[in-house]
Coordinates of C-alpha atoms in Angstrom, one line a residue:
X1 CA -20.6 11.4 10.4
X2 CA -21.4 11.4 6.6
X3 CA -18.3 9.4 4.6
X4 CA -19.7 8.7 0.5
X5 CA -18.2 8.6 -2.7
X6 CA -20.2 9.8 -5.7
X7 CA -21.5 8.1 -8.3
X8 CA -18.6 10.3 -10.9
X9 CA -15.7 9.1 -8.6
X10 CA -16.9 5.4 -8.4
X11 CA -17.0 4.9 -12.3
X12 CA -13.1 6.6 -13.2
X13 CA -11.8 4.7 -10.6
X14 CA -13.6 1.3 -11.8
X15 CA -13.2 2.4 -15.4
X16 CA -9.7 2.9 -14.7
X17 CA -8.6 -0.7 -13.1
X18 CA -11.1 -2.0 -15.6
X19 CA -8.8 -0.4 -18.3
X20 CA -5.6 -1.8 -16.3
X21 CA -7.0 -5.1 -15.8
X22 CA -8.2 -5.3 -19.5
X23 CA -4.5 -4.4 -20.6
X24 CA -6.4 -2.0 -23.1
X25 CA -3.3 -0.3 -23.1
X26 CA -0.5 -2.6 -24.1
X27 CA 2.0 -3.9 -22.3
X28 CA 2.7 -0.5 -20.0
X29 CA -1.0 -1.3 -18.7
X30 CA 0.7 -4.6 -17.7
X31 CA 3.1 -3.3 -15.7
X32 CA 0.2 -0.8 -14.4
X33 CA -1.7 -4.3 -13.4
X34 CA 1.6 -5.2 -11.2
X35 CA 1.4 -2.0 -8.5
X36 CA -0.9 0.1 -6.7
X37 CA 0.8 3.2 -7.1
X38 CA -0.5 4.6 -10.8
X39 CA -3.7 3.5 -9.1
X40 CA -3.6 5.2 -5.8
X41 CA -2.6 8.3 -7.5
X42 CA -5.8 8.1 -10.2
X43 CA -7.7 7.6 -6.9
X44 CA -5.8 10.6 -4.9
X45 CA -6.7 13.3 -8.2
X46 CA -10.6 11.9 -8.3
X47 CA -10.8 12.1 -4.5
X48 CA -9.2 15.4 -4.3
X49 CA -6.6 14.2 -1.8
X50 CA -3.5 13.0 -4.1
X51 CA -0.7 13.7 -0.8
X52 CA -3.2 11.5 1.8
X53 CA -3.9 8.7 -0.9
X54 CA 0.1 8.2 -2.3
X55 CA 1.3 7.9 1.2
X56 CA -1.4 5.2 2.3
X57 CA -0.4 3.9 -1.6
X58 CA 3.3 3.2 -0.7
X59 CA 2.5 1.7 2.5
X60 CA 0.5 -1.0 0.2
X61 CA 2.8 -1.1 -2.4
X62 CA 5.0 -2.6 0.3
X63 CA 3.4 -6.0 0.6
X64 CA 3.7 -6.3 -3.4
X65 CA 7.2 -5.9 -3.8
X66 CA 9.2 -8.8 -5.2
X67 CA 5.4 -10.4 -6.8
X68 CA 5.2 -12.6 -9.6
X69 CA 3.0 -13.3 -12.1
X70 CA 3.6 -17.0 -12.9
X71 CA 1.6 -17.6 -16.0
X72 CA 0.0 -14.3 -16.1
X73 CA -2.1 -15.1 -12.5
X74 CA -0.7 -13.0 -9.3
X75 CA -1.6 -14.0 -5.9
X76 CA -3.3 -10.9 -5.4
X77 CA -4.4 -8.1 -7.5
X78 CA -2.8 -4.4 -6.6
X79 CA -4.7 -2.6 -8.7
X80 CA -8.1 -3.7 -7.5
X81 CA -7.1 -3.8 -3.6
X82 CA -5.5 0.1 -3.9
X83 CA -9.0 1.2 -5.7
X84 CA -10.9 0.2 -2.6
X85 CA -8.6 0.4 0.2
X86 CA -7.5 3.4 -0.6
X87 CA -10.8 5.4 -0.9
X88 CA -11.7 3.6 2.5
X89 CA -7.9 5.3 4.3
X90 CA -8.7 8.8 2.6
X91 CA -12.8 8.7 3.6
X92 CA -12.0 7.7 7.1
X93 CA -8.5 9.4 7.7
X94 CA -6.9 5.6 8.5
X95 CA -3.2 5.0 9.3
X96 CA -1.6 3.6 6.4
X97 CA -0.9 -0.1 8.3
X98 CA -4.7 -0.4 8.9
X99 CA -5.6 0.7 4.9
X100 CA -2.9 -2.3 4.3
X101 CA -4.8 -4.7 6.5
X102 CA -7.7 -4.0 4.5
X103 CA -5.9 -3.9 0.6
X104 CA -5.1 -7.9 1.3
X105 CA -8.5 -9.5 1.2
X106 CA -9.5 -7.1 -1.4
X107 CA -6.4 -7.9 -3.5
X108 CA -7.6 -11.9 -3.2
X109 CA -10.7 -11.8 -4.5
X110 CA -9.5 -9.2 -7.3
X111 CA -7.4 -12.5 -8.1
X112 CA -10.3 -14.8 -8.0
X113 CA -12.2 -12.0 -10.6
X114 CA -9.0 -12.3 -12.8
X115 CA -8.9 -16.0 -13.0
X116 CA -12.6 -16.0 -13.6
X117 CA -11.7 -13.9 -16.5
X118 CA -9.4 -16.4 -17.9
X119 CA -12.4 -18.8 -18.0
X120 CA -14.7 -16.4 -19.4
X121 CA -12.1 -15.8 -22.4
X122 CA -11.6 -19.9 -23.5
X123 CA -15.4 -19.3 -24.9
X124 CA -13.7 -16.5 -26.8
X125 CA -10.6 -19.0 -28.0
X126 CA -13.2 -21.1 -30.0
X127 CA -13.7 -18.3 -32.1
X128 CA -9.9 -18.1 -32.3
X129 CA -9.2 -21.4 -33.8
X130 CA -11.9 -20.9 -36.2
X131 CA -10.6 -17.8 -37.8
X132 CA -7.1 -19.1 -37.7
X133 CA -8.5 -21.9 -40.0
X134 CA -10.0 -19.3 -42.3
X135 CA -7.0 -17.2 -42.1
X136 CA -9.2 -14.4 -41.2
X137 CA -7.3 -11.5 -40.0
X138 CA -10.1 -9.2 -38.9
X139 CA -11.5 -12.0 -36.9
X140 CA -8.6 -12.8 -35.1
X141 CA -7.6 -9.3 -34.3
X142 CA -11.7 -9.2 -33.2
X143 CA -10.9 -12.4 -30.6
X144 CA -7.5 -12.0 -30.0
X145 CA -8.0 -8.1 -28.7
X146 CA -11.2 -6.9 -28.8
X147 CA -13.5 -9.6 -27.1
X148 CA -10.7 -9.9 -24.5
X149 CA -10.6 -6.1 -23.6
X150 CA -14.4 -6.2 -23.5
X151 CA -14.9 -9.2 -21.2
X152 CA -12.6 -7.5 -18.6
X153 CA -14.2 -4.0 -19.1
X154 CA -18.0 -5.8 -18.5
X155 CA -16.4 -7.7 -15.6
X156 CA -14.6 -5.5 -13.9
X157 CA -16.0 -2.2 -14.1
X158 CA -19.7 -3.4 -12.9
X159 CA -17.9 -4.9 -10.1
X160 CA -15.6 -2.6 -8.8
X161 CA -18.5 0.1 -8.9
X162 CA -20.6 -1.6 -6.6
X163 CA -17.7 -2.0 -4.4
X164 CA -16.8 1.9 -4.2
X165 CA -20.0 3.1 -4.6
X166 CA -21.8 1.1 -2.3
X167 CA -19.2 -0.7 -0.2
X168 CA -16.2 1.8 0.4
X169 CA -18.4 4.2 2.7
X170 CA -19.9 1.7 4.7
X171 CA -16.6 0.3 5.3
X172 CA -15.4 3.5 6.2
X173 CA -18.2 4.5 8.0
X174 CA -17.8 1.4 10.2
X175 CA -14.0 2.3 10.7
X176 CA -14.8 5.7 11.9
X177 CA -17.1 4.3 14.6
X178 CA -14.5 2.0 15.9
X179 CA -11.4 3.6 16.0
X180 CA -10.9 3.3 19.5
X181 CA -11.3 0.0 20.1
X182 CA -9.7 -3.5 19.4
X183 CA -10.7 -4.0 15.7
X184 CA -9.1 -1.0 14.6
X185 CA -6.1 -2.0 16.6
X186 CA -5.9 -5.1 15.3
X187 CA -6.3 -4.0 12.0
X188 CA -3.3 -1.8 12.5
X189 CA -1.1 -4.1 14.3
X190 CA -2.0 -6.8 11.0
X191 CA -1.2 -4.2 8.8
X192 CA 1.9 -2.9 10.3
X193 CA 3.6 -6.4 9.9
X194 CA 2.8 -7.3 6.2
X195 CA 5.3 -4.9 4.9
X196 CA 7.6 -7.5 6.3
X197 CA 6.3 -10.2 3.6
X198 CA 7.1 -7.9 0.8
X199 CA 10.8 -7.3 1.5
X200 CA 10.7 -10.8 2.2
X201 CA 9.8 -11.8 -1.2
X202 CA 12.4 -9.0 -2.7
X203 CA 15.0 -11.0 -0.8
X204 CA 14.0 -13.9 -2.1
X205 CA 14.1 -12.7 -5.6
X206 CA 17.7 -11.4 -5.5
X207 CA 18.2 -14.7 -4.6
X208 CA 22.2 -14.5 -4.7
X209 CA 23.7 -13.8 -1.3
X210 CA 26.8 -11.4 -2.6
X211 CA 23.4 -9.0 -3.9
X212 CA 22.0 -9.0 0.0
X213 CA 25.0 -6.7 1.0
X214 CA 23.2 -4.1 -1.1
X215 CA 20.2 -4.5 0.7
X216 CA 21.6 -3.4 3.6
X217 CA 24.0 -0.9 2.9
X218 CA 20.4 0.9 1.8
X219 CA 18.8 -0.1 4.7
X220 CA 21.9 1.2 7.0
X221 CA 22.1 4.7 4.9
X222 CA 18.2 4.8 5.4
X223 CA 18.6 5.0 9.4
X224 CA 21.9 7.0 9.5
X225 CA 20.6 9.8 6.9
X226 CA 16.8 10.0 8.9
X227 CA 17.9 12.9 10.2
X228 CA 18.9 14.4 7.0
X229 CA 15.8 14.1 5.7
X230 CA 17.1 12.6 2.2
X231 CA 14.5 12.0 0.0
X232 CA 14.0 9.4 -2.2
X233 CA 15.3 10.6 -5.3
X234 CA 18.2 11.3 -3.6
X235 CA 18.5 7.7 -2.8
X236 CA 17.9 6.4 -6.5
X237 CA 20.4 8.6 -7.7
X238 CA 22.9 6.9 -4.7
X239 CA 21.8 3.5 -5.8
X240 CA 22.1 4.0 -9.5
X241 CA 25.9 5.8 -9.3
X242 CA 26.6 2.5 -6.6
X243 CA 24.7 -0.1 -9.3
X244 CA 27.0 1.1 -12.9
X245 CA 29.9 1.5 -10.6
X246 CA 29.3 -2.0 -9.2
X247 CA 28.4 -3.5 -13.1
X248 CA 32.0 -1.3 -14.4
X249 CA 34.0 -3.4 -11.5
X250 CA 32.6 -6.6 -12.1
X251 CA 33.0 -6.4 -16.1
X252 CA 36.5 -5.6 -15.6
X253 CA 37.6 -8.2 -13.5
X254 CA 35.6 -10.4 -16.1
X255 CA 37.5 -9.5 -19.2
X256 CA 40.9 -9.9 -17.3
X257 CA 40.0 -12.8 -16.3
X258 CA 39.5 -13.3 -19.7
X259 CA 42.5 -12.3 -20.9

């Protein structure tokens, strides 16, 4: 069975998370960096399959909630591991736990190409320091944002090309052939787990045990409204009414208290 990627498709996806990774964009192309899901939807309109690549998105955008960026390094890169992992789910049809079994190691060594970057750009800060001595504004706009964006576009886009355009559908193609037996399994049962990590971390970051009770009232309202079939705008609108209601209780008792 044929599974490929054209030549087209492999550069806008890697020009894209090139773009992201670059933050060419400002500081919305940061926030971009830290999920899969502007990524995965770039990759469902290229692919032709936006509905098959956001769902296999969300599952992945699971394992990233609650991430941080200490120092501008994440564990794990989303954007890189959604524009191969997802490609791979859409070309070989995968369940959205196996795609997530998959996005991990890709996500790592998307990490290891962003700290490489970092190492590439302390050539660039000699440059800096000169120009700041000459007080040379064009310079330092040329070293402060221009070299930077470049070094991650020449880094990243060659890189993640390869990947799609030669990698994806032989990863996929090896998928299809082994659907029915223990790798894929594995794969899936691996994949069907990690979720688990990211709520985890989400936890952890609300840190303050009076906030877990809203963690599960949603998780509660979640299984007793299945059958309702709310969607989940439904549910922000819920959570956003139950959040300024919570923040108009708690500053009242505050300035009582402060009276």
């Amino acid at each position: 069975m044929h599974v490929s990627i054209s030549a087209s498709q492999a550069a806008i996806i890697a020009l894209w998370v090139a773009i992201v990774e670059a933050r060419a964009l400002g500081y919305s192309t940061l926030m971009l960096r830290f999920t899969p899901l502007m990524t995965g939807l770039v990759v469902g309109i290229v692919m032709h399959n936006v509905p098959e690549a956001m769902v296999v998105t969300a599952a992945i955008q699971l394992i990233y909630m609650g991430l941080i960026a200490p120092g501008g390094t994440l564990p794990s890169e989303p954007a890189v591991a959604a524009s191969i992992a997802v490609p791979v789910a859409v070309m070989a049809h995968l369940d959205p736990s196996a795609a997530i079994a998959i996005a991990v190691p890709v996500g790592l060594l998307g990490s290891y190409l962003y700290s490489f970057r970092f190492l590439l750009n302390t050539f660039v800060l000699r440059l800096t320091d000169k120009y700041a001595e000459e007080l040379n504004d064009r310079g330092l706009t040329l070293t402060i944002i221009v070299l930077p964006i470049l070094v991650s576009l020449v880094l990243f886009f060659p890189a993640i090309f390869i990947a799609l355009y030669k990698g994806t559908p032989l990863i996929a193609a090896l998928i299809k052939t082994v659907t029915a037996g223990k790798l894929f399994h594995v794969l899936t049962v691996i994949g069907g787990g990690l979720p688990a990590l990211g709520i985890a971390l989400t936890l952890t970051v609300i840190g303050k045990r009076k906030f877990v009770v809203f963690f599960l009232l949603a998780y509660f309202m979640a299984v007793i409204l299945k059958s309702l079939n709310v969607n989940t705008v439904t549910y922000a609108v819920l959570g956003g009414i139950m959040a300024y209601l919570y923040v108009m209780f708690t500053s009242k008792e505050a300035d009582s208290q402060q009276i």
